[in-house]
CSV table of C-alpha atoms in Angstrom, one decimal:
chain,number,residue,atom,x,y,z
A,1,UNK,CA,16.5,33.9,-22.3
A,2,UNK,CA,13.3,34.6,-20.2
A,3,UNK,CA,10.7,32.3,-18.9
A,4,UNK,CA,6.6,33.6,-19.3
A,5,UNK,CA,6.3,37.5,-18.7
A,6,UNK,CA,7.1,39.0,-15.6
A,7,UNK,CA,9.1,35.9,-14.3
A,8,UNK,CA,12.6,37.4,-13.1
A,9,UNK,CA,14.3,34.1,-13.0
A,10,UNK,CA,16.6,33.7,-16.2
A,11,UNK,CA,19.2,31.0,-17.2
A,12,UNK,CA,22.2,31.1,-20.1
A,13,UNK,CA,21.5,31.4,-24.3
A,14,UNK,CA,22.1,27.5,-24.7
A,15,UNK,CA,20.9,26.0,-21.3
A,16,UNK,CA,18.1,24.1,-22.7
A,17,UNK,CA,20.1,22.4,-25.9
A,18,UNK,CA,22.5,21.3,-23.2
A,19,UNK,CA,19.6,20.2,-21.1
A,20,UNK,CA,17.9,18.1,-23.6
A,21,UNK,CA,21.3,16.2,-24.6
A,22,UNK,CA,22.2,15.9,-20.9
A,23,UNK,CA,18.3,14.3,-19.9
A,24,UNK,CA,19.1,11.9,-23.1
A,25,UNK,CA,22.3,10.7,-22.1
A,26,UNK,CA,21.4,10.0,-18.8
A,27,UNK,CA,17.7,8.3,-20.1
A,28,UNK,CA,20.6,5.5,-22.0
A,29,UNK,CA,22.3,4.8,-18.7
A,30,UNK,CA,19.1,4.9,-16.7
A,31,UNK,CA,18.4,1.1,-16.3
A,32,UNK,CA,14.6,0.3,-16.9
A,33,UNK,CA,12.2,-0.2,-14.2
A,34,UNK,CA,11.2,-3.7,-14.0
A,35,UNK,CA,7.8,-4.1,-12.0
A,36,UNK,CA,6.5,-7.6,-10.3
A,37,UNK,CA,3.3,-7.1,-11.5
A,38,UNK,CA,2.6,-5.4,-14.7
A,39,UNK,CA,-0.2,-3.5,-14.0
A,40,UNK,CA,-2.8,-1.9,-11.1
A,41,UNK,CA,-5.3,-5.2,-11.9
A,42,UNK,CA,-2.5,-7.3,-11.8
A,43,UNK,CA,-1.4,-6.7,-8.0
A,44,UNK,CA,-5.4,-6.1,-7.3
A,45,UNK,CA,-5.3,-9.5,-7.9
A,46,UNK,CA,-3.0,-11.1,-6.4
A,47,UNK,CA,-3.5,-8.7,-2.9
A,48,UNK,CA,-7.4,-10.0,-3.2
A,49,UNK,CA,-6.0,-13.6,-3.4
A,50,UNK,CA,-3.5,-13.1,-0.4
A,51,UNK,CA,-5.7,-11.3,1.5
A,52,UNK,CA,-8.2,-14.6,1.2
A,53,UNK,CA,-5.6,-16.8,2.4
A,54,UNK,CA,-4.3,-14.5,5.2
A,55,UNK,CA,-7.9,-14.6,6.3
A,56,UNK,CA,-8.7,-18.5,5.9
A,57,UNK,CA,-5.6,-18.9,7.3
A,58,UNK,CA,-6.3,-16.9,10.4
A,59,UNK,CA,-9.1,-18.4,10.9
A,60,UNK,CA,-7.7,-21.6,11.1
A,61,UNK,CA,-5.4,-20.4,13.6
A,62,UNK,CA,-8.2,-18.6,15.7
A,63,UNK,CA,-10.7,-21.4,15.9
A,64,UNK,CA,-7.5,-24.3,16.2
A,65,UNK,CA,-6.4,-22.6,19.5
A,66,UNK,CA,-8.9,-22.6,21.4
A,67,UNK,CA,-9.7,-26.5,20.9
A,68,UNK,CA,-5.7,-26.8,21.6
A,69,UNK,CA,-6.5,-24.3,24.9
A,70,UNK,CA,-8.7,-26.5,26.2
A,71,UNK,CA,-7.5,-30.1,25.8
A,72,UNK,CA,-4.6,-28.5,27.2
A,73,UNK,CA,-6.7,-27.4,29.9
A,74,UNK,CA,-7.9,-30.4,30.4
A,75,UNK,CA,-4.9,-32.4,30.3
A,76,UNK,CA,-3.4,-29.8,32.9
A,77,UNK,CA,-6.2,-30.4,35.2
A,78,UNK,CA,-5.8,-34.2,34.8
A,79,UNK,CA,-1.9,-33.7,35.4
A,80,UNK,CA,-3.0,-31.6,38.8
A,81,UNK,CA,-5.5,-34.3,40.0
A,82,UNK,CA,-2.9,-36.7,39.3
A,83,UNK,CA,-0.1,-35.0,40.9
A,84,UNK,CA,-2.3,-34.6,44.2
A,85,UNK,CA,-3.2,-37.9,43.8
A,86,UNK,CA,0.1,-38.7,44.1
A,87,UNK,CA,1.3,-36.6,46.9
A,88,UNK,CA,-1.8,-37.5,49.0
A,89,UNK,CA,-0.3,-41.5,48.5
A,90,UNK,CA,3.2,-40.9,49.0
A,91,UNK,CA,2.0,-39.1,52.1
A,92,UNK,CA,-0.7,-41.8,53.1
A,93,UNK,CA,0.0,-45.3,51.7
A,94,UNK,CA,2.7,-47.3,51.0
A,95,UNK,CA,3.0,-49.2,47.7
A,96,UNK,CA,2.9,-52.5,48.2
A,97,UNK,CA,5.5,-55.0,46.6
A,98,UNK,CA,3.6,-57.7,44.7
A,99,UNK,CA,5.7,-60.7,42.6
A,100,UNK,CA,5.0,-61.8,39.1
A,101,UNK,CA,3.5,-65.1,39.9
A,102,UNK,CA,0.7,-63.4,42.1
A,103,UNK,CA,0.1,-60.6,39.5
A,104,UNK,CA,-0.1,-64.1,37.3
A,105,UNK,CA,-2.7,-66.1,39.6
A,106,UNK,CA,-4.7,-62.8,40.4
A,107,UNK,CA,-5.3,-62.5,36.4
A,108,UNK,CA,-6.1,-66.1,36.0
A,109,UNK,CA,-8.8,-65.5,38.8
A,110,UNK,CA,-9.7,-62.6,37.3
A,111,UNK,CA,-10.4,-64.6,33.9
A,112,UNK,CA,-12.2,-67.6,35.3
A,113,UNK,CA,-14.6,-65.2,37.1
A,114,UNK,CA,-15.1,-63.6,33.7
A,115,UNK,CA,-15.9,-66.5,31.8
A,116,UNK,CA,-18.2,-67.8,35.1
A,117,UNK,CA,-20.6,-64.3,35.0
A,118,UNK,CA,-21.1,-64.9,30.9
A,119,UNK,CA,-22.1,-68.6,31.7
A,120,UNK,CA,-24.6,-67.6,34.3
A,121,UNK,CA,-25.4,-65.0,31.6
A,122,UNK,CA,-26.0,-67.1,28.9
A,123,UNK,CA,-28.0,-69.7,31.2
A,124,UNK,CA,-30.0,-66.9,32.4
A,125,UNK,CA,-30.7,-66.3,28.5
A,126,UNK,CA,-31.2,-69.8,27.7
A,127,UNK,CA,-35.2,-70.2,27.0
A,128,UNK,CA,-37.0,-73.1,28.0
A,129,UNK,CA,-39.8,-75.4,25.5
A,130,UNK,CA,-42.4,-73.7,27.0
A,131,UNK,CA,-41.2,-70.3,26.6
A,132,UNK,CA,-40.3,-70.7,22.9
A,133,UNK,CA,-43.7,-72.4,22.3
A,134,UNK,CA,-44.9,-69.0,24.0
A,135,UNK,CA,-42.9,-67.0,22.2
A,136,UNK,CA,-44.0,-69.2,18.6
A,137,UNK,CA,-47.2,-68.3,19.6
A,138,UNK,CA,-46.8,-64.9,19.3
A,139,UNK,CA,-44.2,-64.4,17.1
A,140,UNK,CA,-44.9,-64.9,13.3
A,141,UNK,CA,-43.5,-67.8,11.8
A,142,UNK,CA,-41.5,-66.6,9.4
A,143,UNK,CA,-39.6,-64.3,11.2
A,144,UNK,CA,-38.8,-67.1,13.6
A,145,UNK,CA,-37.3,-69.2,11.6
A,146,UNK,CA,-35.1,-66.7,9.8
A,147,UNK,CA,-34.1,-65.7,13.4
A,148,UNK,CA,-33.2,-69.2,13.9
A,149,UNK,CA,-32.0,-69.9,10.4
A,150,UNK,CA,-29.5,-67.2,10.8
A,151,UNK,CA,-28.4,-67.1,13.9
A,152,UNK,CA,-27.3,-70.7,14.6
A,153,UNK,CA,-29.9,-71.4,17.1
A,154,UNK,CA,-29.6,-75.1,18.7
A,155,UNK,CA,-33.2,-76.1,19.5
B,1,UNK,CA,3.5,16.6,-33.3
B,2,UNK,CA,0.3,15.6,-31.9
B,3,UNK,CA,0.1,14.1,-27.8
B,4,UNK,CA,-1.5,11.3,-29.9
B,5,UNK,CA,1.7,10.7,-32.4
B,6,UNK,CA,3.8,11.4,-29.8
B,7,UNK,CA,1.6,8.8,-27.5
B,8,UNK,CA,2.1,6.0,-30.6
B,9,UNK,CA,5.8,6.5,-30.7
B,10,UNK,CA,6.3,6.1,-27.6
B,11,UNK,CA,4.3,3.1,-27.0
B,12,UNK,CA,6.6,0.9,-29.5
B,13,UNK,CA,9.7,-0.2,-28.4
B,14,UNK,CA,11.3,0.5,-31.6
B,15,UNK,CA,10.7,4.3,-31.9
B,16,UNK,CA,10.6,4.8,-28.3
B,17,UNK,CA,14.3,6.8,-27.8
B,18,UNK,CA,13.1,8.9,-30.9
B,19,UNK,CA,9.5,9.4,-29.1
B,20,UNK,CA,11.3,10.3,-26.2
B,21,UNK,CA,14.0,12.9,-27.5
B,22,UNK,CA,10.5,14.4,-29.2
B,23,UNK,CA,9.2,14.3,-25.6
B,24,UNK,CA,12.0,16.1,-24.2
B,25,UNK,CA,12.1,18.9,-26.8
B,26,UNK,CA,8.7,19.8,-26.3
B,27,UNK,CA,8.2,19.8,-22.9
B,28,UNK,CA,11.7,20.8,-21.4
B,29,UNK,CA,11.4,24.3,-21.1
B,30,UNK,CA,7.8,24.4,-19.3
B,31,UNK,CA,8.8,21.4,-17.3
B,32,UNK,CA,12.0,23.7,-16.2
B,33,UNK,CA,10.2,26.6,-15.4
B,34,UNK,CA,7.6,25.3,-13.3
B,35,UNK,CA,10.3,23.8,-11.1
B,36,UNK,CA,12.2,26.8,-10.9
B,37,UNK,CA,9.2,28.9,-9.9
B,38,UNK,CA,8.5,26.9,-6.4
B,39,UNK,CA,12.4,25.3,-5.9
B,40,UNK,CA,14.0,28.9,-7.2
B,41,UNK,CA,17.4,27.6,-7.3
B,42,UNK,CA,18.8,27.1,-10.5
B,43,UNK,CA,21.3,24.0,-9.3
B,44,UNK,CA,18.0,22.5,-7.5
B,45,UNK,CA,16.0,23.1,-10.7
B,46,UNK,CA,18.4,21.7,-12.9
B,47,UNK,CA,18.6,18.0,-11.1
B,48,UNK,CA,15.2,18.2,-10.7
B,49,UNK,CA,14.0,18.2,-14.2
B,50,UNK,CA,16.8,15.6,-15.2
B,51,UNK,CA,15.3,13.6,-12.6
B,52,UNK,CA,11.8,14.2,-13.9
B,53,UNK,CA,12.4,13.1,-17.3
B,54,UNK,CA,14.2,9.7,-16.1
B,55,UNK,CA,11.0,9.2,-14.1
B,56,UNK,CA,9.0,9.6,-17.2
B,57,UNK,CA,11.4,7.5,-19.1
B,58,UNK,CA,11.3,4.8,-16.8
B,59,UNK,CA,7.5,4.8,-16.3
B,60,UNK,CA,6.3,5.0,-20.0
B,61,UNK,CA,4.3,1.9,-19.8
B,62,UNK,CA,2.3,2.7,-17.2
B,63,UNK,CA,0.6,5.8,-18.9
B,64,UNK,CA,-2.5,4.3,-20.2
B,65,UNK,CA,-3.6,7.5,-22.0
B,66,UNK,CA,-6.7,8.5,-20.1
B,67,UNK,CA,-5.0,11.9,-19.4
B,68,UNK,CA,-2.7,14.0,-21.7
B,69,UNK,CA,0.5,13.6,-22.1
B,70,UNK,CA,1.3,16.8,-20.9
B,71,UNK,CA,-0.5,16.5,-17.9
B,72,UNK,CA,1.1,13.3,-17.2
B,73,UNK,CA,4.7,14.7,-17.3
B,74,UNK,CA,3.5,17.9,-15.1
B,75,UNK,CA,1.7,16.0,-12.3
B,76,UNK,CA,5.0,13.7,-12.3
B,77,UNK,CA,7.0,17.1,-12.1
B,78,UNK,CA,4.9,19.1,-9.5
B,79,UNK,CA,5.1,15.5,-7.2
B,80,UNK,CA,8.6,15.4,-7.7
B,81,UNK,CA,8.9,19.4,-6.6
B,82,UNK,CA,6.9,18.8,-3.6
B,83,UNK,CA,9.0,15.7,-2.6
B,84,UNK,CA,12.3,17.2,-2.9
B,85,UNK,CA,11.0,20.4,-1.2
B,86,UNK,CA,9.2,18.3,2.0
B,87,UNK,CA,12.3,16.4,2.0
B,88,UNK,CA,14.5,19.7,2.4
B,89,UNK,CA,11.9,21.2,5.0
B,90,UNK,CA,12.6,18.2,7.2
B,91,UNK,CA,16.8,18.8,6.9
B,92,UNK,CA,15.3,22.3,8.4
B,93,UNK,CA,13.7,21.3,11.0
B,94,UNK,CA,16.5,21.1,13.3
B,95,UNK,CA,18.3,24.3,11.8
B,96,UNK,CA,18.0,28.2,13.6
B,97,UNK,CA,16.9,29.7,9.9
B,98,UNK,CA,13.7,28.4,8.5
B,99,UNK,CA,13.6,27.2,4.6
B,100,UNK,CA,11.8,30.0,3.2
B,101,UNK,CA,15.0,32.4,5.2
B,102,UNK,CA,17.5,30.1,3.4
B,103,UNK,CA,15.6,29.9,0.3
B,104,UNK,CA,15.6,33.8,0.0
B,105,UNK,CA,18.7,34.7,1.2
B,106,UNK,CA,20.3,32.5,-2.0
B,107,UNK,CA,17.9,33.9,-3.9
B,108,UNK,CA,19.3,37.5,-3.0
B,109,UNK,CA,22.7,36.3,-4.0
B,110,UNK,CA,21.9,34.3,-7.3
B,111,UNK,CA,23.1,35.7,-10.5
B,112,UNK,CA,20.3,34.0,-12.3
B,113,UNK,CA,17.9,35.9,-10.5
B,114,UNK,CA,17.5,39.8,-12.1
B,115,UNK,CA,14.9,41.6,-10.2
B,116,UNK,CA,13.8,44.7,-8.6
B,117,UNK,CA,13.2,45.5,-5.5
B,118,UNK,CA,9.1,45.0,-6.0
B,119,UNK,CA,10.4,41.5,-7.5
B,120,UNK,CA,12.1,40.5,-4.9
B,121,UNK,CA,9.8,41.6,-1.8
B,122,UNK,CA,7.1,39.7,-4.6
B,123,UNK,CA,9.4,36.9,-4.3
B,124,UNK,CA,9.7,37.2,-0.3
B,125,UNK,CA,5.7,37.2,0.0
B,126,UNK,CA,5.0,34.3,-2.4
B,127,UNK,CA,7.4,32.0,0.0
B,128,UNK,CA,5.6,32.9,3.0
B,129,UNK,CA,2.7,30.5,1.2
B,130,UNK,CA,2.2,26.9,2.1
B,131,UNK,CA,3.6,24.9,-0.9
B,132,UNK,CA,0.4,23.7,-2.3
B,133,UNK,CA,-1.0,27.6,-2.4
B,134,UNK,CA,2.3,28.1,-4.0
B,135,UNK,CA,2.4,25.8,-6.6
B,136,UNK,CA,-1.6,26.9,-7.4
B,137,UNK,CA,-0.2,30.8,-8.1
B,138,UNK,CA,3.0,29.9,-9.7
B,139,UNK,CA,1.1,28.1,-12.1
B,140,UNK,CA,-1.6,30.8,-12.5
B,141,UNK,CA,1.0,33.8,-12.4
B,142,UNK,CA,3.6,32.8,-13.7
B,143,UNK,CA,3.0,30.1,-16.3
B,144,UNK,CA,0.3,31.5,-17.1
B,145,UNK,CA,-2.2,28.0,-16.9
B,146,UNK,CA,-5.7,27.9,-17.3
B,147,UNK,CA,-7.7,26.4,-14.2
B,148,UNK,CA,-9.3,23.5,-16.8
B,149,UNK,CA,-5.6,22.3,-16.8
B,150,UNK,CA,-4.4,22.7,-13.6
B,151,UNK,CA,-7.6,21.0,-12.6
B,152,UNK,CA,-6.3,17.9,-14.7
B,153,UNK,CA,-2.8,17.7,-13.4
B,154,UNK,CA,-3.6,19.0,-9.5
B,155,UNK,CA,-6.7,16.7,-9.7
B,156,UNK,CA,-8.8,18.9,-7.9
B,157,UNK,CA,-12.1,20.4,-8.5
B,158,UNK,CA,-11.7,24.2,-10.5
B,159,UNK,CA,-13.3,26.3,-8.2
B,160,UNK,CA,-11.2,24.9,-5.2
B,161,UNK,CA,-8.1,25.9,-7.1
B,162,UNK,CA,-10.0,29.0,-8.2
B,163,UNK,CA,-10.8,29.8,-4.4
B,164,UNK,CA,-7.2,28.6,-3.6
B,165,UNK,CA,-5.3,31.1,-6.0
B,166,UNK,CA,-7.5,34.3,-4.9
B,167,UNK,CA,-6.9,33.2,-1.3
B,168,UNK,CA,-2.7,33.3,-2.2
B,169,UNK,CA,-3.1,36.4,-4.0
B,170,UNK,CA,-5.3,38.0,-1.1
B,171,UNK,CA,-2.4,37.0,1.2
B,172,UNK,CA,0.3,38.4,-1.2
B,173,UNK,CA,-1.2,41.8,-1.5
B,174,UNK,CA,-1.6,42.0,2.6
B,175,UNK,CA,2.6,41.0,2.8
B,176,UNK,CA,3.5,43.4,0.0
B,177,UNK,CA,1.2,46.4,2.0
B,178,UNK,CA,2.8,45.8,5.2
B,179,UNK,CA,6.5,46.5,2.6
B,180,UNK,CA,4.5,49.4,1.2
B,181,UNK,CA,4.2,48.3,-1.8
B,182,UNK,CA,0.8,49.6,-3.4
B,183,UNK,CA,-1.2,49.1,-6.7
B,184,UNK,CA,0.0,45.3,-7.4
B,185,UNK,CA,-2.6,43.9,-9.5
B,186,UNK,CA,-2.9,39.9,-10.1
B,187,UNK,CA,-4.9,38.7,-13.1
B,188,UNK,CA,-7.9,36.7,-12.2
């Protein structure tokens, strides 16, 4: 048997009815392709929806370093000033050794002079008749009292 | 059988084997030769076209119909030629004889293969093209395929394969002059 005209190339009488039972035994055996996504649309799809996730996701990541760089900067720079700090007083000072009881008294101290500056602060706020009557004067009436009304104001 | 009946059957499950061994018997033989033409050994050609048909088999439902049939089952033939012959240049590469050397020498010595010597030297010249030429003239030569189909399975424009097949056959001529060979014609 020939191919087309002039083609020189020949194969046996029953090559092809062998052929055809050959190609249908194997097709039985073949096992079937088996594809994650059924169709072009399909993995269009779900590549546009990873590719929108890669990218929020990178972006995340770009703009998240960069605030992460710099309070690391910052914190490194800190963690310089401090270590200096610290060389320049183990080199210079020596800490001093102070008890419990005088950490105590120096925060009782600390406390009364506290509660002293508010007093003065207060008194410095307190306002005399005359000054009210002043302020009555030019104040409006109603909003005076409310003030008082509402704020607890000892007259 | 129409590609359209054929199409159907092979679209339901249940008549798909049938649809298929219709498949088969239709399109075996042209399948065959085409392969033979660029691969030239029988054995090759042979595993080839098993291998085709599986490929077919096991892709069914991905041909939508927006082509033929038949040019569905030849473009997955001519890709599957061109694999398996890139695939056997690169085992070349690193070899003293070239492809095309190997690929005639067993062509001298196949039994399959009755020529002349004009055949043969034709056979010599048509290697010395770049796969792609040689696939556009095999089909035009040999198989005798008109350039509205081989437009639809190449998927290239008709005057490209047009300017592609004269370009081959120019080349041809100029490799069978230089083995004094004189007054070989090629249809247009």
């Amino acid at each position: 048997m020939m191919a087309k005209n002039k083609s020189p190339f020949k194969v046996t009488n029953n090559y092809f009815d062998d052929l055809e039972k050959e190609i249908l035994a194997k097709v039985q055996l073949a096992p079937k392709k088996k594809y994650l996504f059924s169709n072009s649309k399909t993995l269009i799809r779900y590549a546009a929806a990873l590719l929108l996730l890669l990218s929020v996701g990178g972006m995340v990541l770009w703009i998240q370093p960069s605030d992460l760089s710099d309070a690391s900067n910052q914190i490194s720079q800190s963690q310089t000033i401090d270590s200096i700090g610290q060389n320049v007083e183990s080199l210079v000072i020596d800490e001093p050794t102070i008890s419990s009881n005088e950490i105590e008294s120096f925060k009782n101290e600390n406390h009364k002079a506290q509660t002293q500056v508010e007093q003065q602060a207060f008194q410095e706020l307190e306002l005399t008749e005359e000054e009210l009557d002043y302020l009555e004067y030019y104040l409006e009436m109603d909003v005076l009292n409310d003030y008082i009304t509402y704020n607890d104001v000892d007259l | 059988m129409t590609d359209t009946e054929l199409f159907e059957l092979l679209k339901d499950i249940s008549t798909r084997e049938k649809g298929f061994s219709v498949l088969v018997h239709d399109f075996k033989e042209r399948v065959y030769w085409q392969i033979r033409h660029m691969v030239l050994s029988h054995e090759d050609s042979n595993d080839l076209v098993q291998e085709v048909f599986i490929k077919v088999f096991q892709n069914i439902d991905s041909f939508k119909g927006d082509s033929t049939l038949s040019t569905w089952i030849y473009r997955i033939a001519l890709n599957h030629t061109l694999n398996f012959l890139s695939s056997k240049r690169q085992r070349y590469r690193f070899k003293f004889t070239s492809i095309e050397d190997a690929m005639f020498e067993s062509l001298k010595s196949d039994t399959s293969f009755e020529a002349d010597e004009i055949e043969l030297k034709l056979q010599k010249a048509i290697l010395l093209l770049p796969d792609k030429q040689r696939l556009v003239f095999n089909l035009r030569y040999y198989d005798e395929m008109p350039f509205k189909e081989m437009e639809q399975i190449l998927e290239t424009t008709e005057s490209s394969l047009k300017a592609t097949y004269h370009f081959a056959a120019k080349k041809i001529k100029e490799q069978l002059l230089k083995d004094e060979i004189h007054n070989f014609d090629f249809p247009d």
